[in-house]
XYZ file of C-alpha atoms in Angstrom:
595
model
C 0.000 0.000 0.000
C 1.369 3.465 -0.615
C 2.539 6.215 1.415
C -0.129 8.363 -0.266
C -3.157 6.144 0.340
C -1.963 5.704 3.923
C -2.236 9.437 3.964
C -5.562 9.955 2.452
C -6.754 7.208 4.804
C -7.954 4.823 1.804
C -7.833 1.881 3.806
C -10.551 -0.494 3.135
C -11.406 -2.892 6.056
C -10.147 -6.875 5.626
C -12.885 -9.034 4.940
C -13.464 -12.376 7.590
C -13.223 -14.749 5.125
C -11.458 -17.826 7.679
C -12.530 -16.830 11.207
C -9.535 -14.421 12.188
C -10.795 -11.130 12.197
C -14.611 -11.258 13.771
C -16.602 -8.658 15.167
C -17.846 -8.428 18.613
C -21.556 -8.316 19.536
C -22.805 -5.688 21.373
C -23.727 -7.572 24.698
C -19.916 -8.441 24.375
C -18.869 -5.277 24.216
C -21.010 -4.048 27.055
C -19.331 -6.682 29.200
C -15.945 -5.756 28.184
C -16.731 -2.387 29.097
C -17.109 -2.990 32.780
C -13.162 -4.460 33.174
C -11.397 -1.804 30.706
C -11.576 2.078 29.643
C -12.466 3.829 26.785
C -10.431 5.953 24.976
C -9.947 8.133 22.130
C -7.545 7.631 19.119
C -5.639 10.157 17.346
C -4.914 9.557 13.245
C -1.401 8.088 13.389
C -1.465 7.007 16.933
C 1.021 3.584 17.390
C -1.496 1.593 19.668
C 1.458 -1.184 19.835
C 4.580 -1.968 18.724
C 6.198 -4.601 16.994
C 8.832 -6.137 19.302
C 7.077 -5.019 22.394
C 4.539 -6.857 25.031
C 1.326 -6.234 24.815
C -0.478 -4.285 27.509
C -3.751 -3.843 26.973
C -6.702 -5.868 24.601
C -8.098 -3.352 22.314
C -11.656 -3.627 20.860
C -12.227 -0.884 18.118
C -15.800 1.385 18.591
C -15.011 3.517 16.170
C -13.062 4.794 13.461
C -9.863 2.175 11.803
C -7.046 0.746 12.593
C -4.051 -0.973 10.453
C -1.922 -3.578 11.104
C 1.242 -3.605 9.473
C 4.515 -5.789 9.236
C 7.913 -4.288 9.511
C 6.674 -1.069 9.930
C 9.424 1.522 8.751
C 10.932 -0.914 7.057
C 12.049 -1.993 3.261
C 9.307 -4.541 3.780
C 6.680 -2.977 5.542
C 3.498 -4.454 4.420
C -0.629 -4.354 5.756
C -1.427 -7.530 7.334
C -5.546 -6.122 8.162
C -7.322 -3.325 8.388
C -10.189 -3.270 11.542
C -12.827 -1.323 12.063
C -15.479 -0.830 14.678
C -16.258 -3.577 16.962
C -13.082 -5.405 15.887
C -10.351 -6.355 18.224
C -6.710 -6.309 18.227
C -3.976 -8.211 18.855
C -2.869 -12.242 18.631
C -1.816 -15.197 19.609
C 1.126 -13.544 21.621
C -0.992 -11.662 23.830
C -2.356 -14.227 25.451
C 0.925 -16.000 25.965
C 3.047 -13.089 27.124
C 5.273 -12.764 24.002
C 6.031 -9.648 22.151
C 4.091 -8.390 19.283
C 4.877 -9.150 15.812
C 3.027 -6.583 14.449
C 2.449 -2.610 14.799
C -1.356 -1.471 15.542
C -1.787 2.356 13.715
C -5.070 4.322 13.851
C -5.775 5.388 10.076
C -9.108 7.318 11.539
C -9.489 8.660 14.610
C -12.043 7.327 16.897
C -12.504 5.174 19.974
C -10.865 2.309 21.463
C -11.868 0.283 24.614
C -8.827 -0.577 26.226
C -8.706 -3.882 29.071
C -5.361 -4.166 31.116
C -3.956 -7.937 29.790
C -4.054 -9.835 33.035
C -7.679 -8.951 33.127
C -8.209 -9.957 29.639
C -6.686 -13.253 29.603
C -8.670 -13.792 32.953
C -11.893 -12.877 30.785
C -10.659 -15.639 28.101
C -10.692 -18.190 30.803
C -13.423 -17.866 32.486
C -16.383 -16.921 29.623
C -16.318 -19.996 27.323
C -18.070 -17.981 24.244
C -16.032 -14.791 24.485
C -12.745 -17.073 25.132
C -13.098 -19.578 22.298
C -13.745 -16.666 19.789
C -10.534 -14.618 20.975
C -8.332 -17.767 21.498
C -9.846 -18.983 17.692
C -9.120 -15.431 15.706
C -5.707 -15.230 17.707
C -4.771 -18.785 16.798
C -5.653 -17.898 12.757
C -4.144 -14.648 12.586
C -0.830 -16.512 14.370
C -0.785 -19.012 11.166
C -1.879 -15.845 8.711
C 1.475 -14.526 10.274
C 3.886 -17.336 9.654
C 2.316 -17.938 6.303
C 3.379 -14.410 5.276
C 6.824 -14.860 6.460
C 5.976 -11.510 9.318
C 8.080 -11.483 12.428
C 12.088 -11.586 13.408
C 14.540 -13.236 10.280
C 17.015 -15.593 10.275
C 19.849 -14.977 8.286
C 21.954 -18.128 7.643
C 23.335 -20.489 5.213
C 21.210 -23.121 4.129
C 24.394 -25.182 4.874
C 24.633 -24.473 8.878
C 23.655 -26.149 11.558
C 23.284 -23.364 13.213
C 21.011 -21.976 11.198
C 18.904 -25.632 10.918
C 18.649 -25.395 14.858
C 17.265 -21.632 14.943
C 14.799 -22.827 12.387
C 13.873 -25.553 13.728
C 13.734 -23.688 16.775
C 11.170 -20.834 15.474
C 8.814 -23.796 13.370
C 8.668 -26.148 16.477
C 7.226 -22.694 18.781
C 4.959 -21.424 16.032
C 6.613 -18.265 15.882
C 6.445 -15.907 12.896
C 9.967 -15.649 10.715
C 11.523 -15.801 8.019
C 14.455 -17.318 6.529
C 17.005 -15.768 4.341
C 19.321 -18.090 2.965
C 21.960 -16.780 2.372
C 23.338 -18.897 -0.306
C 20.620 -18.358 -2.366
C 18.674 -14.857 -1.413
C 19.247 -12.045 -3.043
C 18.486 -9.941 -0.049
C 21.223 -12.082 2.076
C 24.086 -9.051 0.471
C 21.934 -6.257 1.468
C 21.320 -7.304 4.328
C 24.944 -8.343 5.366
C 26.227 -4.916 3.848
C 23.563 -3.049 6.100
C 24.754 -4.339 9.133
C 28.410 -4.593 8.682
C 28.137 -8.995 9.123
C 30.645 -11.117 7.886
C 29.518 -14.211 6.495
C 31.316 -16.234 9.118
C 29.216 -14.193 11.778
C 26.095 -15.775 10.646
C 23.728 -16.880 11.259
C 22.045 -13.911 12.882
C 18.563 -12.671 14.088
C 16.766 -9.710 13.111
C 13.787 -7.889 14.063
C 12.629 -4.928 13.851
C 15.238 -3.605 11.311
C 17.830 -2.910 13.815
C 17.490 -5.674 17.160
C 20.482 -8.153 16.045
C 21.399 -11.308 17.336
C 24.766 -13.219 16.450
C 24.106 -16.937 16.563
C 22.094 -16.462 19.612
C 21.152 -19.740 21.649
C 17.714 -21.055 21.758
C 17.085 -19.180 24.625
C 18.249 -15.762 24.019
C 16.066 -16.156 21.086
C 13.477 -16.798 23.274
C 14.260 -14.329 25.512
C 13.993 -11.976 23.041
C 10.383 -13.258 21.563
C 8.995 -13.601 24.861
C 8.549 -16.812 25.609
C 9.452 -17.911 29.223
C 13.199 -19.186 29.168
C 15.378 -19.787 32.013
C 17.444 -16.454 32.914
C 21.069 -16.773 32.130
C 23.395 -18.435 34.634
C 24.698 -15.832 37.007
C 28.422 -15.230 36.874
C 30.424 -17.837 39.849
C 30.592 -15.930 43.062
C 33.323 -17.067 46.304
C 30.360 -17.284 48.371
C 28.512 -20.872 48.245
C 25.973 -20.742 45.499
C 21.928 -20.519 46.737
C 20.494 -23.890 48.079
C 18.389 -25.385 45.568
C 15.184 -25.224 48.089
C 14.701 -21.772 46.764
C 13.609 -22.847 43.562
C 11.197 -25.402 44.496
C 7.685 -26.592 43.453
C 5.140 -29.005 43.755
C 5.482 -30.919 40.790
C 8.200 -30.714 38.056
C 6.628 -32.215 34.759
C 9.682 -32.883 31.992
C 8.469 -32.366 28.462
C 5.819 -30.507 27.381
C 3.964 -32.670 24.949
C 0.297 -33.933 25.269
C 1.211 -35.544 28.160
C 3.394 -32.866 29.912
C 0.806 -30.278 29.102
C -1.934 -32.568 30.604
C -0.216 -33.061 33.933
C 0.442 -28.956 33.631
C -2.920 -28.510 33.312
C -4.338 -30.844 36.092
C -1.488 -30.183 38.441
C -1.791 -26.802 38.558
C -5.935 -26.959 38.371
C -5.385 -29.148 41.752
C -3.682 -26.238 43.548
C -0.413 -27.430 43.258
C 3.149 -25.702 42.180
C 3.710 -26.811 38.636
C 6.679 -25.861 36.713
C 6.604 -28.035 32.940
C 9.699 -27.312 30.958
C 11.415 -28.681 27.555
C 13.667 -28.795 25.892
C 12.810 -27.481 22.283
C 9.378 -26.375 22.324
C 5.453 -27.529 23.434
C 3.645 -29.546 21.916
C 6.142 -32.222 21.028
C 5.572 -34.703 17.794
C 1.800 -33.927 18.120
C 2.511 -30.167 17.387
C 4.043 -31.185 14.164
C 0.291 -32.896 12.711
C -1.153 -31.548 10.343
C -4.318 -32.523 11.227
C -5.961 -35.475 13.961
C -8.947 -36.566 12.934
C -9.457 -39.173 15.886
C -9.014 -36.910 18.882
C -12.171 -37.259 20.742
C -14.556 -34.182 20.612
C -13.450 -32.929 17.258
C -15.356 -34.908 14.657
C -13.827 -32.650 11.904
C -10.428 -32.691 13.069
C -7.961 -29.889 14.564
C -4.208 -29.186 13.735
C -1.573 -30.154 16.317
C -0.559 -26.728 16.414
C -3.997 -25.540 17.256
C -4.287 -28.593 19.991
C -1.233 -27.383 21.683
C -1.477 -23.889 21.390
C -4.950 -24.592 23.679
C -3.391 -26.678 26.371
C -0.561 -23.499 26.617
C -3.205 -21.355 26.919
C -5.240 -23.969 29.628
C -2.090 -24.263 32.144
C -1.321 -20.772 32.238
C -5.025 -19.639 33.031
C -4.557 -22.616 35.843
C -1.408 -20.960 37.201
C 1.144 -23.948 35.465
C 4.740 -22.321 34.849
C 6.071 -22.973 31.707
C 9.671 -23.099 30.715
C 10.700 -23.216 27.118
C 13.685 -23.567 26.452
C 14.984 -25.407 29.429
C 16.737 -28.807 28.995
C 17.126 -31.296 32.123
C 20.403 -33.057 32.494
C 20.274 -34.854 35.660
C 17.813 -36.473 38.443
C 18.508 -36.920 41.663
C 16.828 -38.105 44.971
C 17.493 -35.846 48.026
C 15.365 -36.022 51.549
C 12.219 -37.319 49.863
C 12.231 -35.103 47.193
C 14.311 -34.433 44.085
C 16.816 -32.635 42.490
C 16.220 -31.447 38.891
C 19.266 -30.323 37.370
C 19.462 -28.377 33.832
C 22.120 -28.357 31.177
C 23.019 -24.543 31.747
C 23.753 -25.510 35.752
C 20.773 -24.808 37.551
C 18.780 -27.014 40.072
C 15.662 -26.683 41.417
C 13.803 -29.191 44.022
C 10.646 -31.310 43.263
C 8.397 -32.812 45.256
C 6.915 -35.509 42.499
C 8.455 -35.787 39.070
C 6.578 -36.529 36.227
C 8.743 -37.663 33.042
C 6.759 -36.951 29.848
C 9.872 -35.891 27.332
C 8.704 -37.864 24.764
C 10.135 -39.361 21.903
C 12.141 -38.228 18.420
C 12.053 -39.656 15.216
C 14.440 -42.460 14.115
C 16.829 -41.521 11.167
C 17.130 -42.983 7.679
C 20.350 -44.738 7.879
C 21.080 -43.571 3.662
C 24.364 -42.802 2.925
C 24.670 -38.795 2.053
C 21.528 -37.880 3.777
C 23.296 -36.353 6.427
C 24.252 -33.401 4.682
C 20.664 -32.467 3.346
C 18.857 -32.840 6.940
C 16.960 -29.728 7.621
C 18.043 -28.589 4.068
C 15.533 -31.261 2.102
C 14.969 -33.799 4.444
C 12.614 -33.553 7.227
C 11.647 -35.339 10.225
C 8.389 -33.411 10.446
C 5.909 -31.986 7.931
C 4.827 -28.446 9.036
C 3.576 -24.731 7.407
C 7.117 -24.311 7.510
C 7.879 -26.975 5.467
C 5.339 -27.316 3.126
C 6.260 -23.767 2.387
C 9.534 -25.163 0.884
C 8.448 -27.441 -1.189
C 5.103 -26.128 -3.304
C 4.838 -27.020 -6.494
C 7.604 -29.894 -6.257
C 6.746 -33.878 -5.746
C 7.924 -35.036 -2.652
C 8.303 -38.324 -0.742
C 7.449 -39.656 2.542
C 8.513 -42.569 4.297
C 6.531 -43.996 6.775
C 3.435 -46.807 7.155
C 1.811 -45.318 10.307
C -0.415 -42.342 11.270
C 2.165 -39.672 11.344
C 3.194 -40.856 7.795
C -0.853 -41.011 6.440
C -1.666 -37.207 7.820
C 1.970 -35.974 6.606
C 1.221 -37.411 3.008
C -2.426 -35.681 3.700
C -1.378 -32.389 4.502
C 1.701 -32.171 2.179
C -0.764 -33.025 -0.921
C -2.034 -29.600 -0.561
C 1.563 -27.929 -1.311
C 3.197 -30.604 -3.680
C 2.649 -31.479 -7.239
C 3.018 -34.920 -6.377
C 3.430 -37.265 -2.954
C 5.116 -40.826 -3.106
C 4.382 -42.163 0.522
C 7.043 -44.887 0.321
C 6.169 -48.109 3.116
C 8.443 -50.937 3.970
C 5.626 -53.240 4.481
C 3.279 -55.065 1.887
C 0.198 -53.522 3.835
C -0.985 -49.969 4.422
C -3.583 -51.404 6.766
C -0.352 -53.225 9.172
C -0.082 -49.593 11.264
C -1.959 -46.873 10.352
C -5.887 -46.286 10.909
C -8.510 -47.134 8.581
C -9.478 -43.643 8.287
C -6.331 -42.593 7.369
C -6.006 -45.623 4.814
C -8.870 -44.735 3.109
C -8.514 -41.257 2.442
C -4.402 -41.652 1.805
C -5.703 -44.021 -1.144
C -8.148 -41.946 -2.603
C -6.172 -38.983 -3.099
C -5.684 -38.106 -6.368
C -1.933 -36.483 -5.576
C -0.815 -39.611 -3.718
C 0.948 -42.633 -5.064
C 1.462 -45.266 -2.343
C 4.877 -47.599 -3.373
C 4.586 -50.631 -0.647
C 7.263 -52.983 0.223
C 9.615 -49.912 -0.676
C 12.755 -48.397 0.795
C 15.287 -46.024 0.094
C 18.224 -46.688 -0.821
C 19.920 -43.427 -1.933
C 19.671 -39.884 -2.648
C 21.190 -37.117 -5.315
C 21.432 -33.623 -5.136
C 24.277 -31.303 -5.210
C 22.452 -28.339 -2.761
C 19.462 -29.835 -2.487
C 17.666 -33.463 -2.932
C 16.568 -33.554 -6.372
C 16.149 -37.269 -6.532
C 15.592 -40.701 -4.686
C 16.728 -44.115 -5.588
C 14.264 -46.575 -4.433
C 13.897 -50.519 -4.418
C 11.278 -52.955 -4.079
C 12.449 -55.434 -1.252
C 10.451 -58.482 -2.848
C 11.607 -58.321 -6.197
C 14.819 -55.926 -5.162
C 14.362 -53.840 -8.414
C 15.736 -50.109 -8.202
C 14.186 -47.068 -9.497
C 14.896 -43.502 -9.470
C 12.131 -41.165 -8.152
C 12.024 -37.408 -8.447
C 11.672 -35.428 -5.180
C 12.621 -31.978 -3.999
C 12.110 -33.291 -0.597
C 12.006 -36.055 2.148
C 9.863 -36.578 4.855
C 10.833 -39.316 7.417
C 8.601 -40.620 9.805
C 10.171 -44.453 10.771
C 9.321 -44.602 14.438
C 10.851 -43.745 17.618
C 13.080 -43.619 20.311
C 12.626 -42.260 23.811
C 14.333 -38.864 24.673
C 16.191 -40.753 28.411
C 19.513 -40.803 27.580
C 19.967 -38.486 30.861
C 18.069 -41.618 32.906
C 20.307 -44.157 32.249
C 21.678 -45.702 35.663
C 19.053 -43.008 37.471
C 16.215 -45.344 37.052
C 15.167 -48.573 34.909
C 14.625 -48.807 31.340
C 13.835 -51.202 29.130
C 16.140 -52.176 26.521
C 14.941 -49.729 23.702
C 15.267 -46.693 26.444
C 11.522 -46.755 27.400
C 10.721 -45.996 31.027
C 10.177 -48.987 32.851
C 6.704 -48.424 35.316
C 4.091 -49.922 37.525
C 4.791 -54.060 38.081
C 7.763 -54.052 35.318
C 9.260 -51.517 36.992
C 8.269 -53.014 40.759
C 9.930 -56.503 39.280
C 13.681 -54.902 39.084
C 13.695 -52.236 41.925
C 15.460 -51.520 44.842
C 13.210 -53.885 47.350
C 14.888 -52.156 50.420
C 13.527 -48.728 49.398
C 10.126 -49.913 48.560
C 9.962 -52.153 51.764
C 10.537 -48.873 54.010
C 7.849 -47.344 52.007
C 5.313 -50.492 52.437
C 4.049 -50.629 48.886
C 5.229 -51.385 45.440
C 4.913 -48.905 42.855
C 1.906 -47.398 41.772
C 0.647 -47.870 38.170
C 2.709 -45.374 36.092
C 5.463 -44.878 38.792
C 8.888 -45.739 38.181
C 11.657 -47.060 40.015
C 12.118 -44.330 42.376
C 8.870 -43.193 44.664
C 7.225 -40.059 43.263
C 8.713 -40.435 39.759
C 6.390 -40.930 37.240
C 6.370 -41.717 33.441
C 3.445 -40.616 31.274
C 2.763 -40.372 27.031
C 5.134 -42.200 24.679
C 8.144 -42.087 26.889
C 6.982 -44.846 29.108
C 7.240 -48.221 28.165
C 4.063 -50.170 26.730
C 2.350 -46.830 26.739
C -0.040 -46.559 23.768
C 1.506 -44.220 21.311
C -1.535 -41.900 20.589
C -2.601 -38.361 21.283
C -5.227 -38.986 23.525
C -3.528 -42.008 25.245
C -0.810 -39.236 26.128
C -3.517 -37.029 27.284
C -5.419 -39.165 29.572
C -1.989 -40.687 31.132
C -0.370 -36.736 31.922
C -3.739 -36.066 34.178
C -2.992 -39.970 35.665
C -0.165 -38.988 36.771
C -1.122 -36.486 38.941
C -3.782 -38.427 40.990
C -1.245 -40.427 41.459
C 1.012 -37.933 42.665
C -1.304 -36.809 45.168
C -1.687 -40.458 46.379
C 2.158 -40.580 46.945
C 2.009 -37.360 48.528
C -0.366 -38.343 51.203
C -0.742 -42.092 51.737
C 1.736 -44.192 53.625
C 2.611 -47.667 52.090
C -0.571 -48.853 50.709
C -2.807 -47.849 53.221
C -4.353 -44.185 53.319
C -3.376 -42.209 56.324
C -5.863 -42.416 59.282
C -7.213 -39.109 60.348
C -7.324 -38.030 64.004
C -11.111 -39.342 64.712
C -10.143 -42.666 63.264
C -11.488 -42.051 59.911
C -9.556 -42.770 56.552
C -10.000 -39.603 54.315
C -10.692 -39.985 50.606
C -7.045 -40.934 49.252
C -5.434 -37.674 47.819
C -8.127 -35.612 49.350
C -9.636 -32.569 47.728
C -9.010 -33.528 44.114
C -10.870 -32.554 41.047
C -12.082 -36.203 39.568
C -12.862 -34.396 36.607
């Protein structure tokens, strides 16, 4: 849009055409009314700023207001235009990042402004109101990453550096771009501009001057928003602070389906919850395009949008949530634990619940190495797709996460090959998935197929399949690879801390009661409790523990397990509940929501 039509005001208002920009009724305005203030705008006014927290939830009464991207910038751009009875803001206001967008007033009017803490309070406790906020914030999040708005990355295609930061920003949802800069045009400019050499990449920018120089994944996040751990202080003479002053309740490691589940309940029970991880929330169900079999969505809903929910669930319950913030080591201490974290800090738990998941087994083809994160993927994403449109692509894979990657990427590519080891689609992934993988037009499905190698000087441009019942070889075209071969559990850090079994999974309940310490289960009087591991008030939950089903909802229901059982450790004695002073035995783990 140009300078003069910003001037004239010529700003026509965005149309609602997928749910992200509604308008308010007027009973829902005359509710807001009574927790915010009302105030008038000035033509030009900067309501918010990109880079900046949000402070207020803004409903427009009258006049309009623009969004833009990279305001001031070479690429400034409008994102929407509002008018009255709109309201601002998105996904990042609810979750206490910074704004990735700038809020102007094109014509003067009214605003009703409601302080943040207050509004997210609002979103959690009026179901209607909440689920139309937390709905337009969650599509004007994706409208954002689709247009490439936010901080850049500047990088070589080539870097691992770069591959982490990227992988960092897709896994969190966070809007970005890449520039790549063996390939973009605007990688010189930009390098010129801020007087980087190419060995000082890669770097992050935002807001046309913030820079970054190969940050970590937490100064990044720092700088978003999102709730990383503080850096380390520098090593004082004095002894350093006991770990008792960081203490909670409950300590919940990974923040998948299950870790956000036992966030959510936790906290909801009244106790201290702190969930961290290591990369991001959400875990391999973030990365799903769509799950069709997640009970109470009969049409389906994204991983991302799934996720970005339960976030929004545990903070409204009081959970703390720590991303990034990777634990290193586990270790009893005067009937509680000590949780220690790769940068050096401890904190003290009272129960433990281990819910870090799993990652996705490589494909053992020589040369693939060098194109991982380049053209090879181990999840199938926005961020992805947006790689690869137009171009056929293959996935390998016979089981769900396979099925709803071949789905989703069928949108983007020209073409899909779903390559599958086994001589049945029906061996591992669900009928529903079968049905409608086989009936898509853009999907060929090669059974009894692996791969065997790959060519591509930058990039994969091709795949070399064979048949493993005839052995024939064939050469496939394919701008990309998607891997999805199963699984192994994210414990290397538990090894000799507790028992696993022999693929890494978390041994619990009677396995785990069959090879543990008898001495310190006989003081306690009981064996362990269904998903408790070998130490008391340890617990395993989602995909992590072994024999656990691998499924969303599995994952779900086994997170808010977890904690009834943690309130059963915390206040039973052996296997009998504690006797109260009149000689009655309380309900075991007393008040608890059943729910």
């Amino acid at each position: 849009m140009s300078t003069a039509e910003h001037e004239k005001g010529a700003v026509s208002e965005t149309p609602d055409r997928y749910g992200a920009f509604p308008r308010l009724t007027p009973e829902q305005l005359e509710d807001l009314s009574a927790h915010g203030e009302r105030r008038r705008t000035a033509e030009g006014e900067v309501l918010y700023r990109e880079g900046e927290p949000f402070r207020e939830f803004l409903v427009i009464l009258c006049g309009t207001v623009e969004i833009l991207s990279d305001q001031g910038g070479p690429d400034e751009r409008t994102v929407a235009v509002h008018g009255p009875g709109r309201f601002l803001g998105e996904l990042g206001l609810l979750e206490g990042q910074a704004a990735f967008n700038t809020a102007v007033v094109r014509e003067a009017g009214e605003i009703l402004a409601v302080p943040v803490e207050r509004q997210r309070a609002l979103v959690g406790s009026d179901p209607v109101l909440g689920d139309l906020i937390l709905r337009a914030y969650l599509g004007r999040r994706y409208l954002l990453i689709g247009l490439g708005a936010g901080f850049r990355i500047l990088g070589s295609c080539y870097s691992r550096d770069t591959l982490r930061l990227r992988e960092f920003a897709a896994r969190n949802r966070l809007p970005h771009r890449w520039v790549d800069l063996e390939r973009d045009k605007e990688a010189e400019a930009l390098l010129r501009r801020f007087a980087i050499r190419p060995d000082e990449t890669p770097v992050v920018l935002w807001q046309g001057e913030r820079l970054l120089r190969n940050p970590s994944n937490a100064e990044l996040a720092r700088l978003i928003g999102l709730p990383a751990p503080a850096p380390a202080p520098a090593p004082a003479p004095a002894p350093a602070p006991s770990a008792e002053n960081e203490r909670c309740e409950v300590m919940v490691v990974g923040a998948g389906p299950a870790g956000l589940a036992a966030a959510v309940y936790g906290a909801s029970d009244g106790l201290t919850t702190v969930t961290v991880d290591a990369v991001a929330t959400g875990g391999q169900a973030a990365t799903s395009s769509r799950i069709e079999n997640y009970l109470g969505f009969p049409s389906g809903i994204s991983g991302g949008e799934l996720i970005e929910r339960a976030v929004f669930q545990a903070h409204k319950f009081g959970a703390r949530l720590m991303v990034p913030a990777e634990v290193s080591a586990l270790a009893p201490q005067d009937d509680e634990y000590i949780v220690t974290f790769t940068d050096g800090s401890r904190a003290r738990a009272g129960a433990v619940v281990l819910a870090s998941g799993v990652r996705y087994r490589r494909l053992e083809v020589p040369g693939i190495d060098r194109l991982e994160g380049i053209s090879v993927y181990y999840a199938a994403t926005v961020h992805e797709a947006g790689l690869c449109r137009a171009d056929p692509v293959a996935v390998v894979g016979g089981g769900n996460s396979a099925g709803q990657a071949a789905l989703f990427l069928a949108q983007h590519a020209s073409e899909v090959h779903l390559l599958v080891r086994g001589s049945d689609l029906n061996a591992d992934m669900s009928r529903y998935l079968v049905d409608q993988v086989e009936q898509h037009p853009k999907i060929e499905v090669l059974l009894h197929t692996e791969v065997r190698g790959v060519a591509g000087k930058e990039k994969l441009e091709s795949l070399t399949v064979e048949d493993n019942a005839s052995h024939e070889r064939r050469e496939l075209q394919a701008a990309a690879l998607f891997v999805f071969i199963g699984a192994r559990p994210r414990t290397e850090w538990l090894k000799g801390v507790l028992a696993l079994d022999e693929r890494g999974f978390v041994l619990t309940g009677a396995d785990a009661g069959a090879v543990a310490d008898t001495n310190r289960w006989a003081s306690l009087g009981r064996d362990p409790m269904l998903l408790e591991t070998t130490l008391p008030g340890v617990f395993a939950a989602g995909d992590v523990r072994s024999g656990s089903v691998k499924r969303v909802a599995s994952a779900t229901g086994e997170g808010a397990m977890a904690i009834r059982l943690v309130h059963e450790h915390r206040e039973r004695k052996g296997n009998l509940v504690t006797v109260g002073p009149e000689g009655r035995r309380p309900e075991a783990g007393g008040p608890v929501s059943s729910r």
